[in-house]
Coordinates of C-alpha atoms in Angstrom, one line a residue:
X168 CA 67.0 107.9 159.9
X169 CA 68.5 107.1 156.1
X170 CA 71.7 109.0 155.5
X171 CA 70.9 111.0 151.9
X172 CA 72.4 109.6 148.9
X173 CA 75.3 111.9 148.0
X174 CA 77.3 110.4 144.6
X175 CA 81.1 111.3 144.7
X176 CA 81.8 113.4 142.0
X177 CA 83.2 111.9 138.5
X178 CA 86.9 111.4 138.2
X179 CA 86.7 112.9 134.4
X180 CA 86.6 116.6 135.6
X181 CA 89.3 116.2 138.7
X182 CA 91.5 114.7 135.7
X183 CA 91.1 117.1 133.1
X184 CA 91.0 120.3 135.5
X185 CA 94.1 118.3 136.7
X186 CA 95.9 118.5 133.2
X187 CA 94.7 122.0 132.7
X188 CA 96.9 122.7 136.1
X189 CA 99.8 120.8 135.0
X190 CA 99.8 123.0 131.5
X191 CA 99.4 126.4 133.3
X192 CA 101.9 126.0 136.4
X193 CA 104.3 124.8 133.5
X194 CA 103.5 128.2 132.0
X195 CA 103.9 129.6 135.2
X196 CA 108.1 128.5 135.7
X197 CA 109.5 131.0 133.4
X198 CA 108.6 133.8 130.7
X199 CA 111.0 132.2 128.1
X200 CA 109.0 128.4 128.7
X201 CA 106.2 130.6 128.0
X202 CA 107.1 132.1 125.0
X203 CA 108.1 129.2 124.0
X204 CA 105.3 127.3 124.4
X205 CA 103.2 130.3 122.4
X206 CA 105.3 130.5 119.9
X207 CA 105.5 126.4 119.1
X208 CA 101.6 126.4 119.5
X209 CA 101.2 129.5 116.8
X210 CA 103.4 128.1 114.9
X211 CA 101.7 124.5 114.9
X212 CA 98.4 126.1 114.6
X213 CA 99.2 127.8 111.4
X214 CA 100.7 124.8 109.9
X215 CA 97.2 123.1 110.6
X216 CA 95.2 126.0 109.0
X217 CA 96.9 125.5 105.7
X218 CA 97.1 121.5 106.2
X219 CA 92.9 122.6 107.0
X220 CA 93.2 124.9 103.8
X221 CA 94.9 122.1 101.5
X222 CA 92.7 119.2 102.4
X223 CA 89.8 121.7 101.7
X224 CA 91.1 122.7 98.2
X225 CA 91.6 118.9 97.4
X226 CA 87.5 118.5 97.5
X227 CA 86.5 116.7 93.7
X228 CA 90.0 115.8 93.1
X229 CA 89.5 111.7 91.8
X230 CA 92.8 111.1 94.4
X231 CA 91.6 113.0 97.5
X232 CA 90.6 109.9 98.9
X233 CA 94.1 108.6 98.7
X234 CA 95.5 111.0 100.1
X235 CA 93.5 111.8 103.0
X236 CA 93.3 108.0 103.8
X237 CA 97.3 108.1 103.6
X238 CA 97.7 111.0 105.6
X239 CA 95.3 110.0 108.5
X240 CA 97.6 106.5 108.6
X241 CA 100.8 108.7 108.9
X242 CA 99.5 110.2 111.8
X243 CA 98.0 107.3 114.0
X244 CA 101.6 106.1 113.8
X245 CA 103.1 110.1 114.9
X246 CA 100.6 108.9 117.6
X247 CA 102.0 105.3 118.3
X248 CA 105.6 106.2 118.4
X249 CA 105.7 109.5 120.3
X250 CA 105.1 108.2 123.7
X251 CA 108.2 105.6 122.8
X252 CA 110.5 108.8 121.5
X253 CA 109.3 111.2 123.8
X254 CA 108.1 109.5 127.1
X255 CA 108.6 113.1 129.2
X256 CA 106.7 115.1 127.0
X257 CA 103.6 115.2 128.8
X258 CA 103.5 114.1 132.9
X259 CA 100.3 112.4 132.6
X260 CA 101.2 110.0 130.0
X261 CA 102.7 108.4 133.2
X262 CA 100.2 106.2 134.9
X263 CA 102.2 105.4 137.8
X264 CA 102.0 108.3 139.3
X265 CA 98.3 107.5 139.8
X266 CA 98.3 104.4 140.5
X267 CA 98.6 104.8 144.6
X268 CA 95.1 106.0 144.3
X269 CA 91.9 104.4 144.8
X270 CA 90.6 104.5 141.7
X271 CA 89.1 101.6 139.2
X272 CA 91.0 101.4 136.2
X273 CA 88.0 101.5 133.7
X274 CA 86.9 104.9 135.7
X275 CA 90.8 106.2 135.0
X276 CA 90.7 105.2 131.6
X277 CA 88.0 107.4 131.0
X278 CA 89.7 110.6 132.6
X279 CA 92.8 109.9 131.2
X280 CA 91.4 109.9 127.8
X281 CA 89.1 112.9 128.1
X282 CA 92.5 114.4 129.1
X283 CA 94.6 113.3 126.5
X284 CA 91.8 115.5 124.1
X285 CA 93.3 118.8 125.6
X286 CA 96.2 120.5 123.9
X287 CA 97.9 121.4 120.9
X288 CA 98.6 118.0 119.7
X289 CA 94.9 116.9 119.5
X290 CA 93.8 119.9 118.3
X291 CA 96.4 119.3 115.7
X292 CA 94.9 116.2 115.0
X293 CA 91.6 117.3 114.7
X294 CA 91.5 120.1 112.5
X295 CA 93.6 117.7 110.0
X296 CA 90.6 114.7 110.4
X297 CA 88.4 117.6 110.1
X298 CA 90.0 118.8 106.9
X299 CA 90.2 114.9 105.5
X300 CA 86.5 114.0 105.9
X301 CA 85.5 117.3 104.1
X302 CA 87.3 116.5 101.0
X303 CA 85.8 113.2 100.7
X304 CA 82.2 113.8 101.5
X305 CA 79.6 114.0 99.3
X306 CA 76.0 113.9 100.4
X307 CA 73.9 114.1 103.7
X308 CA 74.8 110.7 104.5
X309 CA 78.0 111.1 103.8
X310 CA 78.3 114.4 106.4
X311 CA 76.6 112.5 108.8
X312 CA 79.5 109.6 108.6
X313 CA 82.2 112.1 108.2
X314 CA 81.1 113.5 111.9
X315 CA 81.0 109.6 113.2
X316 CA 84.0 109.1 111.5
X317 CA 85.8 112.6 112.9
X318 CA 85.5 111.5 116.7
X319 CA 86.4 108.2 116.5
X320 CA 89.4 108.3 113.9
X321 CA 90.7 111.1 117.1
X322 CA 89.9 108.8 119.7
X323 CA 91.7 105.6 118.1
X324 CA 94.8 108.0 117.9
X325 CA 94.5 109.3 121.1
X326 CA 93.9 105.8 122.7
X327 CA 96.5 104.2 120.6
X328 CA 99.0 106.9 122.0
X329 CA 98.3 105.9 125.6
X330 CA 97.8 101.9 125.2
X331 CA 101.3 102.1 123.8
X332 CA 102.4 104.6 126.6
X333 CA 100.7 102.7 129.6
X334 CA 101.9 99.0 128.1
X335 CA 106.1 100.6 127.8
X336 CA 106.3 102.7 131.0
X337 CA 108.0 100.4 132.8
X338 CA 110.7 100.4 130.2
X339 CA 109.9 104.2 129.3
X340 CA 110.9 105.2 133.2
X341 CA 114.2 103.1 132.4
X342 CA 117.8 103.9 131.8
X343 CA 117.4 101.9 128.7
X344 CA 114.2 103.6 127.9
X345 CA 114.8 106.9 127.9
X346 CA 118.0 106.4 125.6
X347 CA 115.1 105.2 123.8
X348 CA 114.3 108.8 122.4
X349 CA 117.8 108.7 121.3
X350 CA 116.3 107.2 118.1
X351 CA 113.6 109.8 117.8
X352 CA 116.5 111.9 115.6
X353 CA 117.8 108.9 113.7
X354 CA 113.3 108.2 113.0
X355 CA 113.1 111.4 112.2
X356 CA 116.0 112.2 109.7
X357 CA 115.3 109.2 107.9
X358 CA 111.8 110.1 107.7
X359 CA 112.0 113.1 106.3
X360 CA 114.3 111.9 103.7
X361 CA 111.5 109.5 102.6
X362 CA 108.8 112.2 102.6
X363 CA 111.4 114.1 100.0
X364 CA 111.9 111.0 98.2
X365 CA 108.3 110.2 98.0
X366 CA 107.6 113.7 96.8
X367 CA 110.0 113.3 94.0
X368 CA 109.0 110.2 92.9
X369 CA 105.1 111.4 92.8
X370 CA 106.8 114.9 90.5
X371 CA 108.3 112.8 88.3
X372 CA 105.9 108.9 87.8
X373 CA 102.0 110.1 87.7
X374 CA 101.4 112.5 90.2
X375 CA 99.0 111.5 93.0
X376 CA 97.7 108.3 91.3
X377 CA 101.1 106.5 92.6
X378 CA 99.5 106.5 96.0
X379 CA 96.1 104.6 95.3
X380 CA 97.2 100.9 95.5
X381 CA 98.7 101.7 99.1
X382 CA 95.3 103.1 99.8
X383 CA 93.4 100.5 98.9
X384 CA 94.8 98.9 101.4
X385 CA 95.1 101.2 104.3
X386 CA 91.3 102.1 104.1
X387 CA 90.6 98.7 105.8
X388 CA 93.5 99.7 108.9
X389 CA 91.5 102.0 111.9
X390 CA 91.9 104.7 112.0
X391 CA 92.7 105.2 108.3
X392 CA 89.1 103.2 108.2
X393 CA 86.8 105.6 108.9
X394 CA 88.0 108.0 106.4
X395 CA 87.5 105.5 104.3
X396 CA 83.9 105.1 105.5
X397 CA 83.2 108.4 104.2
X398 CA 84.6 107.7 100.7
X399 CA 82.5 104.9 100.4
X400 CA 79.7 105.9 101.5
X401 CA 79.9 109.2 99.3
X402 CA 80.1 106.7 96.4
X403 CA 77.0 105.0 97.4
X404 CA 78.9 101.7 99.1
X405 CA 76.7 102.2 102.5
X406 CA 77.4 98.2 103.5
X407 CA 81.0 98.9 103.1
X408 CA 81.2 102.1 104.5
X409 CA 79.4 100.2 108.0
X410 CA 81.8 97.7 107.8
X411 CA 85.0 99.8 107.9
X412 CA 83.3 102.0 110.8
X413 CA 82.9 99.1 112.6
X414 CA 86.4 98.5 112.2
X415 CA 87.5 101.5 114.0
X416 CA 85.0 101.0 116.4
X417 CA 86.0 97.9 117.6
X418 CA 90.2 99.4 117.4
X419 CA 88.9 101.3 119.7
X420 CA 87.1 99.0 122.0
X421 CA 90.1 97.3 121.7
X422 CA 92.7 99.9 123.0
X423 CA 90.5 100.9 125.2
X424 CA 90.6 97.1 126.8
X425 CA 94.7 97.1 126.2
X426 CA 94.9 100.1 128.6
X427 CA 92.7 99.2 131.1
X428 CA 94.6 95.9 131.6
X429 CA 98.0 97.7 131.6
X430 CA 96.7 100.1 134.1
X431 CA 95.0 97.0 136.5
X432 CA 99.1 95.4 136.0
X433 CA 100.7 98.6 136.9
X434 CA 98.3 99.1 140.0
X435 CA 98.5 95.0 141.4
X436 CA 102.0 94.0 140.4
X437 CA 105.3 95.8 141.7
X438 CA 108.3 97.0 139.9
X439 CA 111.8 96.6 140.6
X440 CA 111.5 99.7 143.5
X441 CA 109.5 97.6 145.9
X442 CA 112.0 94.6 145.6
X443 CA 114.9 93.3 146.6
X444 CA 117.2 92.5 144.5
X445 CA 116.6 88.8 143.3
X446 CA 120.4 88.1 142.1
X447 CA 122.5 86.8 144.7
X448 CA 125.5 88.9 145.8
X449 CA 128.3 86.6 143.9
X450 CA 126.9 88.0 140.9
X451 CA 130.5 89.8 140.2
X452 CA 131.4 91.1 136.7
X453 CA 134.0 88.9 135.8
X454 CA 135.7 90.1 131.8
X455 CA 133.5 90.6 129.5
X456 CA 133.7 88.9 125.2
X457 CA 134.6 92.6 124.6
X458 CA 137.6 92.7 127.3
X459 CA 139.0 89.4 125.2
X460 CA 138.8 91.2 121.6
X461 CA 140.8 94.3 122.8
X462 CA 144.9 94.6 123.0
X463 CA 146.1 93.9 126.4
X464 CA 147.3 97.2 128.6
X465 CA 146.3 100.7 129.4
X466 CA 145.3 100.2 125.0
X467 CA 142.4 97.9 125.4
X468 CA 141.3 99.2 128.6
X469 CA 141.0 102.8 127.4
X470 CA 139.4 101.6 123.8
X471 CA 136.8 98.9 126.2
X472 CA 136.2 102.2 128.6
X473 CA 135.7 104.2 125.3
X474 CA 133.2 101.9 123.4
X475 CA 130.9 101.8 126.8
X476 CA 130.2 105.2 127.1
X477 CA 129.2 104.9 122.9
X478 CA 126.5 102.3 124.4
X479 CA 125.8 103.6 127.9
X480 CA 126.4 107.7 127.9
X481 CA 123.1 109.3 126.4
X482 CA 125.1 112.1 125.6
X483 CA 127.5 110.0 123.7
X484 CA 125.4 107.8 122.2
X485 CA 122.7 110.2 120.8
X486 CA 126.0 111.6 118.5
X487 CA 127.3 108.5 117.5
X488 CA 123.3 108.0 116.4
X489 CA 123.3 111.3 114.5
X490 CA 126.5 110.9 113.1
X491 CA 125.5 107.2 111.9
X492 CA 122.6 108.2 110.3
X493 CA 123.8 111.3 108.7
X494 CA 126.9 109.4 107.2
X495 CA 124.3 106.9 106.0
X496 CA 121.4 109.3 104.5
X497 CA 123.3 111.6 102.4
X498 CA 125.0 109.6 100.3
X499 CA 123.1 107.0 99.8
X500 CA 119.4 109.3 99.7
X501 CA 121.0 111.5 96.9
X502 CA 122.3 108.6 94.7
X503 CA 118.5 107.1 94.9
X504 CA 117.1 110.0 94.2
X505 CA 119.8 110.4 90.9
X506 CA 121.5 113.0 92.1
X507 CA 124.1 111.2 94.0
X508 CA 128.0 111.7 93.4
X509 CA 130.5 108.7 95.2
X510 CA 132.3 110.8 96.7
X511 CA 129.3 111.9 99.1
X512 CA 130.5 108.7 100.7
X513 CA 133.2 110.5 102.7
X514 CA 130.2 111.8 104.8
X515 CA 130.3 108.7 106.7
X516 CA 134.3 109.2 107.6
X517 CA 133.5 113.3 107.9
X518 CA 130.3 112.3 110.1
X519 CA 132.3 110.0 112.6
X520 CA 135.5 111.2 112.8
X521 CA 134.1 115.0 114.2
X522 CA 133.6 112.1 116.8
X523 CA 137.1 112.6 118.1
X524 CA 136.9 116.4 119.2
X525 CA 136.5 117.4 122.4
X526 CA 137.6 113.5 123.5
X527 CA 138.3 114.3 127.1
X528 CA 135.1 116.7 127.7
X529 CA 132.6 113.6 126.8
X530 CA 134.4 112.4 130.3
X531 CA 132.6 115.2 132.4
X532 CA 134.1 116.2 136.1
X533 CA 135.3 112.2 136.0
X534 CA 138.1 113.0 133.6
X535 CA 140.0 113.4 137.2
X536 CA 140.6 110.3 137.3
X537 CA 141.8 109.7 133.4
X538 CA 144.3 112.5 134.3
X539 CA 145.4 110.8 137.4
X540 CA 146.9 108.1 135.4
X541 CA 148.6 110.3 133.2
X542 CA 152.4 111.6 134.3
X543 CA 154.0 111.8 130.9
X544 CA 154.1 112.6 127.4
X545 CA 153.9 108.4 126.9
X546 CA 150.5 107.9 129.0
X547 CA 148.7 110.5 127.2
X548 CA 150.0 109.2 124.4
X549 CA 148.8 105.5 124.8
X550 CA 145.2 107.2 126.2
X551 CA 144.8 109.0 123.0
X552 CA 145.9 106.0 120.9
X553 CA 143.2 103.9 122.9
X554 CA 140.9 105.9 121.6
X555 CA 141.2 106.7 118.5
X556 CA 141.2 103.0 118.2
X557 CA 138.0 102.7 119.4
X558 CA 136.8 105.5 117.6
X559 CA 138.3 103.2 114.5
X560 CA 136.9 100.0 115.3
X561 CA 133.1 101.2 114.4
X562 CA 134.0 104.3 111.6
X563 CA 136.9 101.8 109.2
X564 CA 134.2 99.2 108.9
X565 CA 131.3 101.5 108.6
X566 CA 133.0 103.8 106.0
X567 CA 134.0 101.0 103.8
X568 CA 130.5 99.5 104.8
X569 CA 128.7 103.0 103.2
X570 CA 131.0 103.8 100.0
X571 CA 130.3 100.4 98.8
X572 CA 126.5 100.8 99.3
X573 CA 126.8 104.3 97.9
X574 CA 128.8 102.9 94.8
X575 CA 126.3 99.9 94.6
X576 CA 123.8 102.3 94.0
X577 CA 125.1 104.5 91.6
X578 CA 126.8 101.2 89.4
X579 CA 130.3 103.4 89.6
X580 CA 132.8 100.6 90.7
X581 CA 135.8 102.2 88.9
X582 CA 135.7 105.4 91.3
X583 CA 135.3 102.9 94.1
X584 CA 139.3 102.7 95.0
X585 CA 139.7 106.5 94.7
X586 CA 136.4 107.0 97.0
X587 CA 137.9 104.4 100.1
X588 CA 141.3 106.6 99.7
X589 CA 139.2 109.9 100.2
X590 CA 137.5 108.6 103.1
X591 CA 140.4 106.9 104.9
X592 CA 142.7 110.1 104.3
X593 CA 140.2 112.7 106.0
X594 CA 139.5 110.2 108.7
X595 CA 143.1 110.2 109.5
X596 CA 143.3 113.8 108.9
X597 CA 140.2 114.3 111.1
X598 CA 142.0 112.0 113.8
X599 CA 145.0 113.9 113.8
X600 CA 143.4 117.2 114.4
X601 CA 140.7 115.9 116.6
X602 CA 143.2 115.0 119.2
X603 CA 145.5 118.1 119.0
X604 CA 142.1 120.1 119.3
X605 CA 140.5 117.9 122.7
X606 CA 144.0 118.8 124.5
X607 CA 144.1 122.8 123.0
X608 CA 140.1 123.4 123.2
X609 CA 138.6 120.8 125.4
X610 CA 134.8 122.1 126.8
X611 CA 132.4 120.4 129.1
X612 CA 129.0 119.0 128.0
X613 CA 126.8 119.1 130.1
X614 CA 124.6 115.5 131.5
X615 CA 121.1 117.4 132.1
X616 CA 118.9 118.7 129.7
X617 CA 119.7 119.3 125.8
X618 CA 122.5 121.3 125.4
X619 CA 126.2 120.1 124.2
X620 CA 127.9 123.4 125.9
X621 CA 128.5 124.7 128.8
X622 CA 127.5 128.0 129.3
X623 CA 130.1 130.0 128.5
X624 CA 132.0 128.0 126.3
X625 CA 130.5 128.0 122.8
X626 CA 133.5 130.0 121.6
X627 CA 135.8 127.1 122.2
X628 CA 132.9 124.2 120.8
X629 CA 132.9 126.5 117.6
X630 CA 136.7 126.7 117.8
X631 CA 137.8 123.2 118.4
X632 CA 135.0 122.1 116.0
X633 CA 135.0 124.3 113.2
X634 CA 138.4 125.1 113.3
X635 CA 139.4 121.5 113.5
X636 CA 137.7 120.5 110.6
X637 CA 139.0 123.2 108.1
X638 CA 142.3 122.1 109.1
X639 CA 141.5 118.4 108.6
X640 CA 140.3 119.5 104.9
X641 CA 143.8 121.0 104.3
X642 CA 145.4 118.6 105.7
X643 CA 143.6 116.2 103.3
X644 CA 144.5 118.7 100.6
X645 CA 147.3 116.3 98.7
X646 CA 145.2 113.0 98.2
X647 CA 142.4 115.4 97.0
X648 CA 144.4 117.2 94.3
X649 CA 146.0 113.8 93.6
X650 CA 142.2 112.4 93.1
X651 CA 141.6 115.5 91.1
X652 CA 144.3 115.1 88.6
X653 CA 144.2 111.5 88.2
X654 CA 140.4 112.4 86.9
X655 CA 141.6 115.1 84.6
X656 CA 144.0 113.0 83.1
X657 CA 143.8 111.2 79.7
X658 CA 145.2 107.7 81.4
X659 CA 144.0 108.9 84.9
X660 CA 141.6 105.5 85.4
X661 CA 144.6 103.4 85.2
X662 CA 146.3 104.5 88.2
X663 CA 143.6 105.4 90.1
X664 CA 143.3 102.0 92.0
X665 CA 146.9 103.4 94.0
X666 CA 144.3 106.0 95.6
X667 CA 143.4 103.8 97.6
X668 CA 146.7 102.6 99.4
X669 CA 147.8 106.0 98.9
X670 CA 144.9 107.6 101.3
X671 CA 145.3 104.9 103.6
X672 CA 148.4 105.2 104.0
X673 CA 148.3 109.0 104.3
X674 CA 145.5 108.5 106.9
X675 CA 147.3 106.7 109.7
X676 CA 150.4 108.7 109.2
X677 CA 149.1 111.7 110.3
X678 CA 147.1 110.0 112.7
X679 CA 150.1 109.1 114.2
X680 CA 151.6 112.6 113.7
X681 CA 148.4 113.8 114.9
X682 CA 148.8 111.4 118.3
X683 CA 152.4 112.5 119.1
X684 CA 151.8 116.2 118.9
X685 CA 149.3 116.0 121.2
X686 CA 150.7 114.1 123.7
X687 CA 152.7 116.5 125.1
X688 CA 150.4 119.5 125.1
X689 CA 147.7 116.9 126.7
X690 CA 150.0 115.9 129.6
X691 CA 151.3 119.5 130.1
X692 CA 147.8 121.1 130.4
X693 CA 145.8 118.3 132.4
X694 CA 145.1 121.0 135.4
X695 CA 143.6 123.6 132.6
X696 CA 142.1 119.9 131.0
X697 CA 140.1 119.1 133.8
X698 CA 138.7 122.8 134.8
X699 CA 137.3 122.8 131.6
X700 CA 135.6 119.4 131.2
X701 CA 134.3 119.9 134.8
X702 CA 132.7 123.6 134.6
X703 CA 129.1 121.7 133.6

């Protein structure tokens, strides 16, 4: 007697039904994930509709090709580097968590990416290669393409977002990885910088014609191809338009091919969980090149303990990122786009000096052991010395590094003097301050989740923040009425070179002032010190 042939039902469903779970219990947690999540996607769906509406209205423009082709580039490469900037956005961009199953990885591929087509972000996607092909199609052939062209320019995005996902999620699942999406605000502020300058350039040189010679070229790249198959073959180019469908075909053959292997390595090969550790136990740290570049004492272990949590904290190191690129874009973004002054420059001293607020809540709960060490006015002294040095080991070079570009750019070298003093007196200013304000207002900041506050204590972050850096403004008062009347003056440019010793100068003393008043308060209110770094 024959047993019936019963066929085990397709992966595809269990995987998408699976994602529609994962979206709905998310819902589920709380009503403010909820609202949040409805308000994001209402907000991202009417940003599409008039992206939809736009794209529309550019049908019969002689440029619409260039920019649709342009735009449909930009966003294959949202596609490529979101899984690298934002590796916890969605839990089944993660592949391991499948990969104890007994499933082939062709038949996974295929779930995961009828998966990947459910949610905002494709349907994002879509209603913008939607919009694209309709402004450059022309004719029933041409519709015909445009729908060809539609599905697989969304597929190459889609696939291209998980090849890259699947091939980095070893690192992605990584301490090193996930301070990987520390860069995602750094990307993003500079990007959006060169959209503004880009806009400005196309108001002011030609108008949308600018963007044709990189077109030409990107019409050849998948996915940016296949709207570029619908251009052509609205022109009557039918041989070309095949050709440059059948190069997003084969991108996506080939993605497809790039996940399926990272999925067989992920499912046959073992991570660093399932072994023992290969490095034999006399691997001890001995000192380190850093170690040998510091002062010797409680100085250069405080500045070396200091510049490792700029490169291993996340916390940390996503503001020393922001406050990089910040100092870096405003001054140097506004004199390229002619708008520029040198003294934006001081950004980049402003930017990093905020830097040294709050110095002993960037510690957490393990500022007990800091405080143990301190049992006078002389060791806070020497710990707050230790790091404002280290603070000043990356912002002196970085300042000087930025006012020069900044004065490069605008051909100003005479104000270049007067711009270094500026900068070097509010760093010092901002020094001073910052360490009278981490002993007076010192607040935790929390190691989970997005927030820089405690709850509780935004009151003192706006306080020790705000309030510090009005009174670093005042305290820079003198060297900025000095610059002032030295500008107003008839023989002003002559002396204008003393600025710059003159703000130097300034600077350190009143980081030095700034150091010694704080001292004292610091070692007098380490018990108050330590309950309020240690509340998050």
């Amino acid at each position: 007697m024959s047993t019936p042939d019963v066929r085990a039902p397709g992966i595809t469903p269990v995987v998408v039904r699976l994602k529609l779970s994962l979206l709905r219990n998310g819902l589920r947690r709380s009503a403010g994930r909820r609202a949040a999540y409805i308000a994001s996607a209402v907000l991202v769906l009417l940003f599409a509709a008039l992206q939809l509406l736009g794209l529309i209205a550019l049908r019969g423009n002689a440029h619409a090709a260039s920019v649709t082709v342009l735009l449909v580039a930009i966003l294959a490469l949202g596609w490529a580097v979101m899984p690298l900037f934002f590796p916890s956005g969605d839990e089944t961009l993660d592949p391991t968590r499948l990969v104890m199953l007994p499933l082939q990885p062709r038949a996974l591929v295929r779930a995961l990416l009828a998966a990947s087509l459910v949610g905002i972000g494709p349907l994002f996607t879509l209603s913008l290669l939607a919009g694209s092909v309709i402004s450059v199609a022309h004719g029933a052939a041409a519709y015909v393409t445009a729908v060809v062209a539609l599905v697989l320019a969304l597929l190459v995005c889609v696939a291209l977002a998980r090849a890259v996902a699947a091939a980095n999620i070893r690192l992605l699942s990584s301490r090193k990885g996930r301070d990987l999406a520390v860069l995602s605000g750094l990307g993003i502020a500079i990007g959006v910088q060169l959209v503004n300058f880009g806009a400005q350039q196309l108001g002011s040189s030609g108008g949308l014609s600018q963007l044709d010679p990189a077109a030409d070229v990107l019409r050849w790249l998948p996915p940016a191809s296949a709207i570029g198959a619908v251009d052509s073959v609205s022109e009557g180019s039918y041989g070309v338009g095949v050709v440059q469908l059948a190069l997003s075909v084969a991108a996506l053959v080939g993605l497809l091919a790039l996940w399926s292997r990272s999925l067989t390595r992920l499912m046959t090969s073992p991570d660093g969980s399932t072994l023992q550790a290969a490095e034999p136990a006399a691997r001890e740290r001995t000192s380190t090149g850093l170690s040998r570049l510091l002062p010797a004492g409680r100085t250069g272990t405080v500045m070396e303990r200091s510049l490792r949590y700029v490169w291993r904290d996340p916390k940390t190191k996503a503001a020393w990122v922001t406050s990089l690129a910040i100092g870096l874009i405003v001054p140097v973004f506004n004199a390229l786009q002619g708008t520029g002054s040198i003294y934006f420059a001081c950004f980049a001293a402003g930017m990093l000096g905020i830097l040294m607020y709050n110095q002993f809540g960037q510690d957490t709960s393990a500022f007990w052991m800091v405080a143990m060490t301190i049992a006078s006015p002389h060791d806070a002294y020497v710990e707050l010395r230790g790091r404002a040095l280290a603070l000043l080991v990356i912002t002196l070079p970085y300042a000087t590094l930025v006012t020069v570009l900044t004065t490069a750019l605008l051909g100003d070298w005479p104000r270049l003097p007067e711009a270094l003093g500026l900068s070097f007196a509010l760093l010092g200013a901002m020094l001073a301050t910052g360490a009278w304000s981490s002993a007076r207002f010192p607040y935790s900041i929390p190691q989970e989740g997005y927030k820089n506050v405690a709850p509780g204590q935004a009151g003192l972050a706006w306080i020790s923040v705000f309030g510090g850096m009005v009174s670093a403004a005042l305290l820079s008062a003198p060297v900025i009425a000095l610059t002032i009347w030295l500008n107003v003056t008839a023989d002003g440019d002559r002396w204008s070179w003393l600025l710059l010793p003159l703000g130097a100068g300034y600077g350190a003393l009143l980081t030095v002032l700034g150091l010694r008043l704080a001292a004292p308060r610091t070692a007098r209110r380490l018990p108050e010190i330590l309950a309020a770094v240690s509340k998050g």
